[in-house]
Tab-separated table of C-alpha atoms and ligand atoms in Angstrom:
chain	number	residue	atom	x	y	z
A	331	MET	CA	3.453	29.539	24.969
A	332	ASN	CA	6.212	29.020	22.430
A	333	ILE	CA	6.963	26.148	20.093
A	334	LEU	CA	10.597	25.670	21.222
A	335	ASP	CA	9.508	25.009	24.837
A	336	ILE	CA	6.966	22.507	23.512
A	337	ILE	CA	9.529	20.645	21.389
A	338	THR	CA	11.967	20.596	24.277
A	339	LYS	CA	9.360	19.342	26.757
A	340	LYS	CA	8.531	16.336	24.503
A	341	LYS	CA	12.199	15.727	23.728
A	342	ASN	CA	12.721	15.396	27.499
A	343	GLY	CA	9.939	12.867	27.753
A	344	SER	CA	7.247	14.996	29.423
A	345	SER	CA	3.613	14.770	28.308
A	346	LEU	CA	1.998	17.718	26.466
A	347	SER	CA	-1.319	19.368	27.423
A	348	TYR	CA	-4.285	19.813	25.029
A	349	ASP	CA	-3.433	23.551	24.700
A	350	GLU	CA	0.246	22.882	23.958
A	351	LEU	CA	-0.623	20.363	21.222
A	352	LYS	CA	-3.243	22.719	19.815
A	353	PHE	CA	-0.789	25.622	19.821
A	354	ALA	CA	1.771	23.540	17.828
A	355	PHE	CA	-0.444	21.737	15.358
A	356	MET	CA	-3.053	24.393	14.666
A	357	GLY	CA	-0.220	26.863	14.333
A	358	TYR	CA	1.214	24.561	11.637
A	359	LEU	CA	-2.139	24.438	9.863
A	360	ASN	CA	-2.454	28.201	9.945
A	361	GLY	CA	1.065	28.718	8.637
A	362	GLU	CA	2.379	30.221	11.878
A	363	ILE	CA	4.724	27.328	12.728
A	364	PRO	CA	7.140	26.247	9.977
A	365	ASP	CA	7.669	22.671	8.639
A	366	TYR	CA	11.041	22.309	10.276
A	367	GLN	CA	9.679	22.900	13.833
A	368	ILE	CA	6.669	20.688	13.504
A	369	SER	CA	9.021	18.031	12.004
A	370	ALA	CA	11.211	18.310	15.108
A	371	LEU	CA	8.095	17.874	17.301
A	372	LEU	CA	6.920	14.869	15.228
A	373	MET	CA	10.399	13.278	15.645
A	374	ALA	CA	10.324	13.915	19.424
A	375	ILE	CA	6.874	12.303	19.606
A	376	THR	CA	8.014	9.329	17.477
A	377	ILE	CA	11.006	8.718	19.803
A	378	MET	CA	9.449	9.595	23.167
A	379	GLY	CA	5.869	8.505	22.538
A	380	MET	CA	2.643	10.016	23.711
A	381	ASN	CA	0.271	8.668	26.359
A	382	ILE	CA	-3.408	7.932	25.706
A	383	SER	CA	-4.578	11.276	27.018
A	384	GLU	CA	-2.204	13.109	24.622
A	385	THR	CA	-3.321	10.851	21.760
A	386	LEU	CA	-6.987	11.691	22.503
A	387	SER	CA	-6.174	15.407	22.570
A	388	LEU	CA	-4.355	15.191	19.207
A	389	THR	CA	-7.232	13.189	17.664
A	390	ASP	CA	-9.635	15.891	18.854
A	391	ILE	CA	-7.542	18.734	17.489
A	392	PHE	CA	-7.309	16.888	14.113
A	393	ILE	CA	-11.072	16.385	13.961
A	394	ARG	CA	-11.747	20.037	14.758
A	395	SER	CA	-9.332	21.184	12.038
A	396	GLY	CA	-11.987	20.450	9.460
A	397	LYS	CA	-15.603	19.449	8.954
A	398	ALA	CA	-17.208	16.593	10.800
A	399	TYR	CA	-20.027	14.684	9.035
A	400	ASP	CA	-23.040	13.126	10.733
A	401	LEU	CA	-23.676	10.086	8.569
A	402	ALA	CA	-25.255	8.091	11.441
A	403	GLY	CA	-27.741	10.958	12.025
A	404	ALA	CA	-28.904	10.674	8.415
A	405	MET	CA	-28.964	6.953	7.737
A	406	LYS	CA	-29.274	3.557	9.510
A	407	TYR	CA	-26.601	0.850	9.659
A	408	THR	CA	-23.635	3.150	8.917
A	409	VAL	CA	-20.278	1.455	8.564
A	410	ASP	CA	-16.751	2.447	7.696
A	411	LYS	CA	-13.556	0.542	7.220
A	412	HIS	CA	-9.857	1.450	7.003
A	413	SER	CA	-6.854	-0.562	6.051
A	414	THR	CA	-3.470	0.599	7.308
A	415	GLY	CA	-2.204	-0.154	3.726
A	416	GLY	CA	-0.758	-3.059	1.961
A	417	VAL	CA	0.066	-4.680	-1.360
A	418	GLY	CA	-2.702	-6.030	-3.625
A	419	ASP	CA	-5.357	-4.736	-1.216
A	420	SER	CA	-8.328	-4.054	-3.375
A	421	THR	CA	-10.855	-5.002	-0.663
A	422	THR	CA	-12.787	-1.707	-0.774
A	423	LEU	CA	-13.941	-2.393	-4.339
A	424	ILE	CA	-15.440	-5.762	-3.204
A	425	ILE	CA	-16.614	-4.965	0.301
A	426	GLY	CA	-18.429	-1.728	-0.727
A	427	PRO	CA	-20.878	-3.548	-3.031
A	428	MET	CA	-21.155	-6.458	-0.522
A	429	CYS	CA	-22.142	-4.042	2.282
A	430	ALA	CA	-24.617	-2.236	0.109
A	431	SER	CA	-26.243	-5.616	-0.894
A	432	LEU	CA	-26.663	-6.374	2.814
A	433	GLY	CA	-28.507	-3.080	3.550
A	434	LEU	CA	-25.510	-1.298	5.146
A	435	HIS	CA	-24.381	2.258	4.276
A	436	LEU	CA	-20.767	2.888	3.438
A	437	ALA	CA	-19.627	6.371	2.621
A	438	LYS	CA	-16.010	5.609	1.766
A	439	MET	CA	-13.415	8.360	1.485
A	440	SER	CA	-10.145	6.898	0.323
A	441	GLY	CA	-6.663	8.017	-0.439
A	442	ARG	CA	-4.076	7.548	-3.177
A	443	GLY	CA	-1.020	5.341	-2.641
A	444	LEU	CA	2.381	6.835	-1.987
A	445	GLY	CA	5.493	4.746	-2.112
A	446	LEU	CA	4.913	1.085	-2.588
A	447	THR	CA	1.501	0.587	-1.048
A	448	GLY	CA	-1.397	1.127	-3.406
A	449	GLY	CA	-4.342	3.457	-2.853
A	450	THR	CA	-7.978	2.716	-3.742
A	451	ILE	CA	-8.389	6.011	-5.593
A	452	ASP	CA	-5.553	5.069	-7.985
A	453	LYS	CA	-7.185	1.699	-8.581
A	454	VAL	CA	-10.550	3.163	-9.619
A	455	GLU	CA	-8.887	5.799	-11.716
A	456	SER	CA	-7.791	2.924	-13.976
A	457	ILE	CA	-11.453	2.752	-14.972
A	458	PRO	CA	-11.915	5.427	-17.738
A	459	GLY	CA	-14.450	8.021	-16.778
A	460	PHE	CA	-14.670	7.087	-13.117
A	461	ASP	CA	-15.349	10.237	-11.000
A	462	VAL	CA	-13.398	10.274	-7.730
A	463	ASP	CA	-14.323	13.817	-6.862
A	464	LEU	CA	-18.007	13.680	-6.158
A	465	SER	CA	-19.744	16.774	-4.753
A	466	GLU	CA	-20.784	16.374	-1.095
A	467	GLU	CA	-24.444	16.224	-2.119
A	468	ASP	CA	-23.940	13.543	-4.831
A	469	PHE	CA	-21.724	11.565	-2.554
A	470	TYR	CA	-24.281	11.280	0.297
A	471	THR	CA	-27.280	10.945	-2.101
A	472	GLN	CA	-25.456	7.911	-3.696
A	473	VAL	CA	-24.807	6.340	-0.277
A	474	GLU	CA	-28.474	6.803	0.719
A	475	GLU	CA	-29.820	5.425	-2.615
A	476	LEU	CA	-27.225	2.766	-3.493
A	477	GLY	CA	-25.618	1.953	-0.114
A	478	PHE	CA	-22.062	2.713	-1.248
A	479	ALA	CA	-20.122	5.634	-2.725
A	480	LEU	CA	-16.392	6.098	-3.061
A	481	SER	CA	-14.684	9.473	-3.246
A	482	SER	CA	-11.244	10.916	-2.644
A	483	GLN	CA	-10.771	12.554	0.763
A	484	THR	CA	-12.229	16.099	0.583
A	485	SER	CA	-10.002	18.961	1.625
A	486	GLU	CA	-12.528	19.644	4.412
A	487	LEU	CA	-12.047	16.281	6.073
A	488	VAL	CA	-9.260	16.617	8.657
A	489	PRO	CA	-7.021	18.986	6.707
A	490	LEU	CA	-4.476	18.892	9.451
A	491	ASP	CA	-3.890	15.115	8.951
A	492	LYS	CA	-3.383	15.676	5.208
A	493	MET	CA	-0.553	18.120	5.982
A	494	VAL	CA	0.924	16.220	8.867
A	495	TYR	CA	0.823	12.859	7.029
A	496	ALA	CA	2.659	14.338	4.031
A	497	LEU	CA	5.389	15.652	6.394
A	498	ARG	CA	5.577	12.372	8.311
A	499	ASP	CA	6.132	10.559	5.046
A	500	VAL	CA	9.348	12.509	4.325
A	501	THR	CA	10.705	12.894	7.870
A	502	GLY	CA	10.921	9.210	9.014
A	503	THR	CA	7.991	9.615	11.428
A	504	THR	CA	5.374	7.339	9.908
A	505	GLU	CA	5.712	4.504	12.377
A	506	SER	CA	4.727	6.212	15.572
A	507	ILE	CA	1.721	4.406	17.081
A	508	PRO	CA	0.120	7.478	18.706
A	509	LEU	CA	0.463	9.441	15.433
A	510	ILE	CA	-0.978	6.571	13.396
A	511	ALA	CA	-3.859	6.135	15.882
A	512	SER	CA	-4.844	9.839	15.831
A	513	SER	CA	-4.408	10.046	12.012
A	514	ILE	CA	-6.691	7.066	11.312
A	515	MET	CA	-9.335	7.674	14.008
A	516	SER	CA	-9.703	11.438	13.390
A	517	LYS	CA	-10.628	10.663	9.725
A	518	LYS	CA	-12.965	7.822	10.677
A	519	ILE	CA	-14.747	9.868	13.394
A	520	ALA	CA	-15.082	12.959	11.172
A	521	SER	CA	-16.594	10.744	8.452
A	522	GLY	CA	-19.499	10.016	10.788
A	523	ALA	CA	-20.235	6.257	10.644
A	524	ASP	CA	-21.250	4.475	13.820
A	525	ASN	CA	-19.506	1.184	13.177
A	526	ILE	CA	-15.808	1.249	12.216
A	527	LEU	CA	-13.505	-1.617	11.337
A	528	ILE	CA	-9.799	-1.079	11.166
A	529	ASP	CA	-7.785	-3.680	9.304
A	530	ILE	CA	-4.264	-3.520	10.756
A	531	LYS	CA	-1.799	-4.983	8.260
A	532	VAL	CA	1.417	-6.432	9.676
A	533	GLY	CA	4.427	-7.597	7.737
A	534	SER	CA	7.110	-6.702	5.175
A	535	GLY	CA	4.674	-4.902	2.913
A	536	ALA	CA	3.033	-2.881	5.717
A	537	LEU	CA	3.602	0.155	7.839
A	538	ILE	CA	3.430	-2.027	11.037
A	539	LYS	CA	6.151	-4.612	10.995
A	540	ASN	CA	5.474	-6.704	14.048
A	541	MET	CA	2.613	-8.238	15.976
A	542	GLU	CA	3.442	-6.444	19.300
A	543	ASP	CA	2.998	-3.002	17.699
A	544	ALA	CA	-0.184	-4.177	15.902
A	545	LYS	CA	-1.707	-5.185	19.319
A	546	ILE	CA	-0.841	-1.871	20.931
A	547	LEU	CA	-2.237	0.027	17.985
A	548	SER	CA	-5.457	-2.030	18.144
A	549	GLU	CA	-5.884	-1.243	21.832
A	550	TRP	CA	-5.444	2.480	21.230
A	551	LEU	CA	-7.835	2.639	18.231
A	552	ILE	CA	-10.538	1.028	20.382
A	553	LYS	CA	-9.911	3.389	23.286
A	554	ILE	CA	-10.240	6.428	20.953
A	555	GLY	CA	-13.433	4.978	19.505
A	556	ASP	CA	-14.842	4.514	23.041
A	557	ALA	CA	-14.201	8.164	23.801
A	558	TYR	CA	-16.353	9.161	20.810
A	559	LYS	CA	-19.010	6.392	21.504
A	560	LYS	CA	-18.145	4.608	18.254
A	561	ASN	CA	-18.332	0.911	17.867
A	562	VAL	CA	-14.784	0.014	16.784
A	563	ARG	CA	-13.342	-3.386	16.016
A	564	THR	CA	-9.912	-4.270	14.611
A	565	LEU	CA	-8.537	-7.113	12.556
A	566	ILE	CA	-4.884	-7.873	12.451
A	567	SER	CA	-3.923	-9.426	9.160
A	568	ASP	CA	-0.721	-10.618	7.448
A	569	MET	CA	0.979	-8.396	4.907
A	570	ASP	CA	4.151	-10.392	4.487
A	571	THR	CA	2.526	-11.813	1.303
A	572	PRO	CA	0.367	-9.760	-1.185
A	573	LEU	CA	-3.372	-10.069	-0.434
A	574	SER	CA	-4.242	-10.542	-4.083
A	575	TYR	CA	-2.803	-12.408	-7.022
A	576	ALA	CA	-2.799	-9.026	-8.913
A	577	ILE	CA	-0.504	-6.075	-8.110
A	578	GLY	CA	-1.082	-3.046	-10.332
A	579	ASN	CA	-4.156	-0.803	-10.714
A	580	SER	CA	-6.262	-2.091	-13.615
A	581	LEU	CA	-5.137	-5.706	-12.891
A	582	GLU	CA	-6.493	-5.312	-9.361
A	583	VAL	CA	-9.804	-3.961	-10.661
A	584	CYS	CA	-10.046	-7.115	-12.883
A	585	GLU	CA	-9.163	-9.270	-9.826
A	586	ALA	CA	-11.810	-7.589	-7.754
A	587	ILE	CA	-14.373	-8.426	-10.423
A	588	ASN	CA	-13.155	-12.116	-10.391
A	589	VAL	CA	-13.750	-12.218	-6.636
A	590	LEU	CA	-17.182	-10.711	-7.090
A	591	HIS	CA	-17.783	-13.487	-9.626
A	592	GLY	CA	-16.873	-15.912	-6.778
A	593	LYS	CA	-13.126	-16.677	-7.454
A	594	LYS	CA	-11.895	-18.395	-4.271
A	595	CYS	CA	-8.597	-16.848	-3.115
A	596	PRO	CA	-7.127	-15.144	0.015
A	597	LEU	CA	-8.754	-11.861	-1.134
A	598	TYR	CA	-12.220	-13.588	-1.197
A	599	ASN	CA	-11.768	-14.808	2.415
A	600	ALA	CA	-10.500	-11.411	3.584
A	601	CYS	CA	-13.527	-9.648	2.174
A	602	ILE	CA	-15.991	-12.054	3.835
A	603	GLU	CA	-14.203	-11.546	7.181
A	604	ILE	CA	-14.417	-7.699	6.832
A	605	VAL	CA	-18.050	-7.624	5.746
A	606	ALA	CA	-19.114	-10.216	8.354
A	607	ASN	CA	-17.647	-8.063	11.097
A	608	LEU	CA	-19.272	-4.852	9.800
A	609	LEU	CA	-22.607	-6.610	9.454
A	610	SER	CA	-22.490	-8.135	12.906
A	611	MET	CA	-21.475	-4.750	14.426
A	612	ALA	CA	-24.177	-2.779	12.600
A	613	LYS	CA	-27.068	-5.171	12.975
A	614	GLY	CA	-25.997	-6.894	16.205
A	615	ILE	CA	-26.033	-10.326	14.815
A	616	ASP	CA	-23.770	-13.286	15.534
A	617	LEU	CA	-20.416	-13.281	13.616
A	618	GLY	CA	-21.011	-16.826	12.276
A	619	GLU	CA	-24.447	-15.906	10.840
A	620	ALA	CA	-22.986	-12.680	9.399
A	621	GLU	CA	-20.289	-14.709	7.631
A	622	VAL	CA	-22.929	-16.885	5.930
A	623	ARG	CA	-24.856	-13.798	4.832
A	624	ALA	CA	-21.723	-12.068	3.554
A	625	GLU	CA	-20.755	-15.067	1.443
A	626	GLN	CA	-24.327	-15.335	0.140
A	627	VAL	CA	-24.172	-11.967	-1.648
A	628	LEU	CA	-21.023	-13.087	-3.422
A	629	LYS	CA	-22.533	-16.429	-4.437
A	630	ASN	CA	-25.897	-15.119	-5.610
A	631	GLY	CA	-24.386	-12.351	-7.716
A	632	GLU	CA	-26.035	-9.515	-5.783
A	633	ALA	CA	-22.735	-7.856	-4.846
A	634	LEU	CA	-21.561	-8.101	-8.455
A	635	LYS	CA	-24.757	-6.402	-9.618
A	636	LYS	CA	-24.172	-3.610	-7.044
A	637	PHE	CA	-20.591	-3.252	-8.204
A	638	TYR	CA	-21.734	-2.580	-11.809
A	639	GLU	CA	-24.349	-0.082	-10.613
A	640	PHE	CA	-21.764	1.705	-8.404
A	641	VAL	CA	-19.185	1.978	-11.246
A	642	ALA	CA	-21.829	3.165	-13.776
A	643	ARG	CA	-23.272	5.708	-11.305
A	644	GLN	CA	-19.768	7.271	-10.864
A	645	GLY	CA	-19.310	7.377	-14.629
A	646	GLY	CA	-16.862	4.473	-15.056
A	647	LYS	CA	-16.665	2.529	-18.234
A	648	LEU	CA	-15.495	-0.918	-17.327
A	649	LYS	CA	-15.494	-2.153	-20.955
A	650	GLU	CA	-12.630	0.436	-21.553
A	651	VAL	CA	-10.321	-0.781	-18.786
A	652	LYS	CA	-6.994	-1.655	-20.294
A	653	VAL	CA	-4.091	-3.902	-19.213
A	654	ALA	CA	-0.659	-3.383	-20.782
A	655	PRO	CA	-0.317	-5.478	-24.108
A	656	HIS	CA	3.122	-6.784	-23.519
A	657	VAL	CA	3.008	-9.909	-21.314
A	658	ILE	CA	6.205	-11.531	-20.132
A	659	PRO	CA	5.836	-14.956	-18.417
A	660	VAL	CA	8.263	-15.838	-15.629
A	661	LYS	CA	8.760	-19.641	-15.429
A	662	THR	CA	9.912	-21.940	-12.641
A	663	LYS	CA	13.369	-23.444	-12.976
A	664	PHE	CA	12.547	-26.617	-11.167
A	665	GLU	CA	9.741	-28.601	-9.492
A	666	GLY	CA	8.783	-27.838	-5.918
A	667	THR	CA	6.526	-25.957	-3.527
A	668	ILE	CA	6.085	-22.174	-3.262
A	669	THR	CA	7.459	-21.266	0.148
A	670	ARG	CA	7.574	-17.444	0.087
A	671	ILE	CA	6.015	-14.560	-1.812
A	672	ASP	CA	7.269	-11.382	-0.263
A	673	ALA	CA	4.847	-8.425	-0.475
A	674	LEU	CA	7.535	-5.742	-0.478
A	675	GLY	CA	9.498	-7.459	-3.256
A	676	ALA	CA	6.358	-7.933	-5.364
A	677	ALA	CA	5.379	-4.290	-4.865
A	678	LYS	CA	9.012	-3.214	-5.874
A	679	LEU	CA	8.673	-5.168	-9.152
A	680	ALA	CA	5.310	-3.655	-9.922
A	681	ALA	CA	6.776	-0.169	-9.131
A	682	LYS	CA	9.660	-0.787	-11.556
A	683	LEU	CA	7.006	-1.259	-14.307
A	684	GLY	CA	5.354	2.071	-13.336
A	685	ALA	CA	2.443	0.850	-11.230
A	686	SER	CA	3.013	3.242	-8.321
A	687	LYS	CA	4.444	6.617	-7.561
A	688	MET	CA	7.876	6.853	-6.026
A	689	SER	CA	7.680	10.636	-5.674
A	690	LEU	CA	4.807	13.070	-5.776
A	691	ASP	CA	5.650	14.126	-9.386
A	692	ASP	CA	5.670	10.646	-10.923
A	693	LYS	CA	2.839	9.503	-13.139
A	694	ILE	CA	1.224	6.176	-12.577
A	695	ASP	CA	0.786	3.747	-15.511
A	696	TYR	CA	-2.532	2.225	-14.520
A	697	THR	CA	-2.248	-0.674	-17.076
A	698	VAL	CA	0.954	-2.272	-15.772
A	699	GLY	CA	1.634	-4.766	-12.946
A	700	ILE	CA	2.133	-8.375	-12.176
A	701	LEU	CA	-0.283	-11.306	-11.963
A	702	LEU	CA	0.755	-14.188	-9.811
A	703	ASN	CA	-0.458	-17.650	-10.700
A	704	TYR	CA	0.111	-19.355	-7.321
A	705	LYS	CA	-0.047	-18.815	-3.587
A	706	ILE	CA	2.202	-20.115	-0.773
A	707	GLY	CA	2.001	-23.899	-0.371
A	708	ASP	CA	1.071	-24.557	-4.059
A	709	LYS	CA	3.082	-27.164	-5.931
A	710	VAL	CA	4.714	-26.311	-9.230
A	711	LYS	CA	6.439	-28.233	-12.003
A	712	LYS	CA	9.541	-27.101	-14.009
A	713	ASP	CA	8.607	-24.466	-16.589
A	714	ASP	CA	5.230	-23.613	-15.018
A	715	THR	CA	4.419	-19.886	-15.318
A	716	LEU	CA	4.869	-18.473	-11.865
A	717	LEU	CA	3.670	-15.020	-12.758
A	718	ASN	CA	3.018	-12.791	-15.804
A	719	ILE	CA	4.480	-9.339	-16.073
A	720	TYR	CA	2.288	-6.687	-17.846
A	721	THR	CA	4.407	-3.858	-19.198
A	722	ASN	CA	4.289	-0.951	-21.689
A	723	LYS	CA	8.069	-0.394	-21.881
A	724	TYR	CA	11.264	-2.279	-22.159
A	725	VAL	CA	12.510	-3.058	-18.634
A	726	LYS	CA	15.886	-4.585	-17.823
A	727	PHE	CA	15.242	-7.246	-15.134
A	728	THR	CA	17.855	-8.822	-12.792
A	729	GLU	CA	17.608	-12.039	-10.777
A	730	ARG	CA	17.050	-9.897	-7.657
A	731	ASP	CA	13.689	-8.624	-9.164
A	732	PHE	CA	12.316	-12.083	-8.731
A	733	ASP	CA	13.856	-13.241	-5.439
A	734	PHE	CA	10.627	-12.179	-3.697
A	735	ILE	CA	9.169	-15.562	-4.804
A	736	GLU	CA	10.748	-18.766	-3.628
A	737	VAL	CA	10.329	-22.363	-4.744
A	738	GLU	CA	11.890	-25.151	-2.710
B	2253	URA	N1	-3.156	5.300	7.604
B	2253	URA	C1	-3.479	6.510	7.942
B	2253	URA	O1	-4.514	7.065	7.529
B	2253	URA	N2	-2.630	7.206	8.808
B	2253	URA	C2	-1.533	6.711	9.208
B	2253	URA	O2	-0.755	7.334	9.997
B	2253	URA	C3	-1.167	5.404	8.868
B	2253	URA	C4	-2.068	4.659	8.015
């Protein structure tokens, strides 16, 4: 077998066998196949596609590249959730404590953001003292005792995905549906929960830009789950507009706490939908009843209490969370209705302030970001504050920085 033949075969539109995929990808992991050849293969896959059998093979090769955990063998009601990434998506910080309050077990391994979409690990790192590198033993003990723990992805969990994902990010091969499906499902299957919910984000601020691709991805994620006897459901949700009023790490932590206090907003509704699905999958109850129970733990303060326990157990000092001291209000020029808040544009403005990394060497300023005051459909008067900018540095703004929000 040789890598050139494998690249050529895929370039010509033929399907690859398990052994050919294993030769190429494990060869890359072991340092025998260089970046440029695996990049060429990834590009051929992105353009020519892969069928379900190839996608299942690749998922299996990814899983076997590291350690697979058996969470469901050790605990009852094990759940896991993955979002394909978005703007203002701090759901994990809210749904984790909600799940734990409902007797579910969520061992959440999360990633950092790259580019404009935020990562959960960056958000919790805005809490001074919060430990994102729990030992395996502490991580699983906490899940057993508290119901929820959050850690950054260990180097043992699907190491091949870590390498391939970093390469896809810089070779224009992120949008391939078979590659996305095997990347997501290998991590979820290796993490070991029985019930898995994938939140597929669609829109300007997301990896998946249209509904058709989201539906195909959904079908494939479920098929891969079936092959591993996992209970998989998907949600397809909008990411044309930021999910939260807050964009920026410590601002999003504060907003998550507001939702846990019962603040009604799109993020509140999204969290109820996610938790209700996980609860109904894990305990086999009707979705309507699960929604009522999910909202109950927000209303009665149980999820908020769990959140405080979870943060304290991982060493976080919430009282020391800081937001940038310089606040610049952005006012409306005339009366009207908010007709558009574009997720990508909002993320770009937050990035300009330093809220996310544009390259691997950048440093994130956890305290900066933007806080929107309105959602689409809200009425505003002239000189109302549309949003506040939290910054630590002088930033030269242009009109274009704010054209992501439209009043008509
Ligand atoms: N999330 C992942 O983990 N992998 C992808 O390829 C896309 C989104």
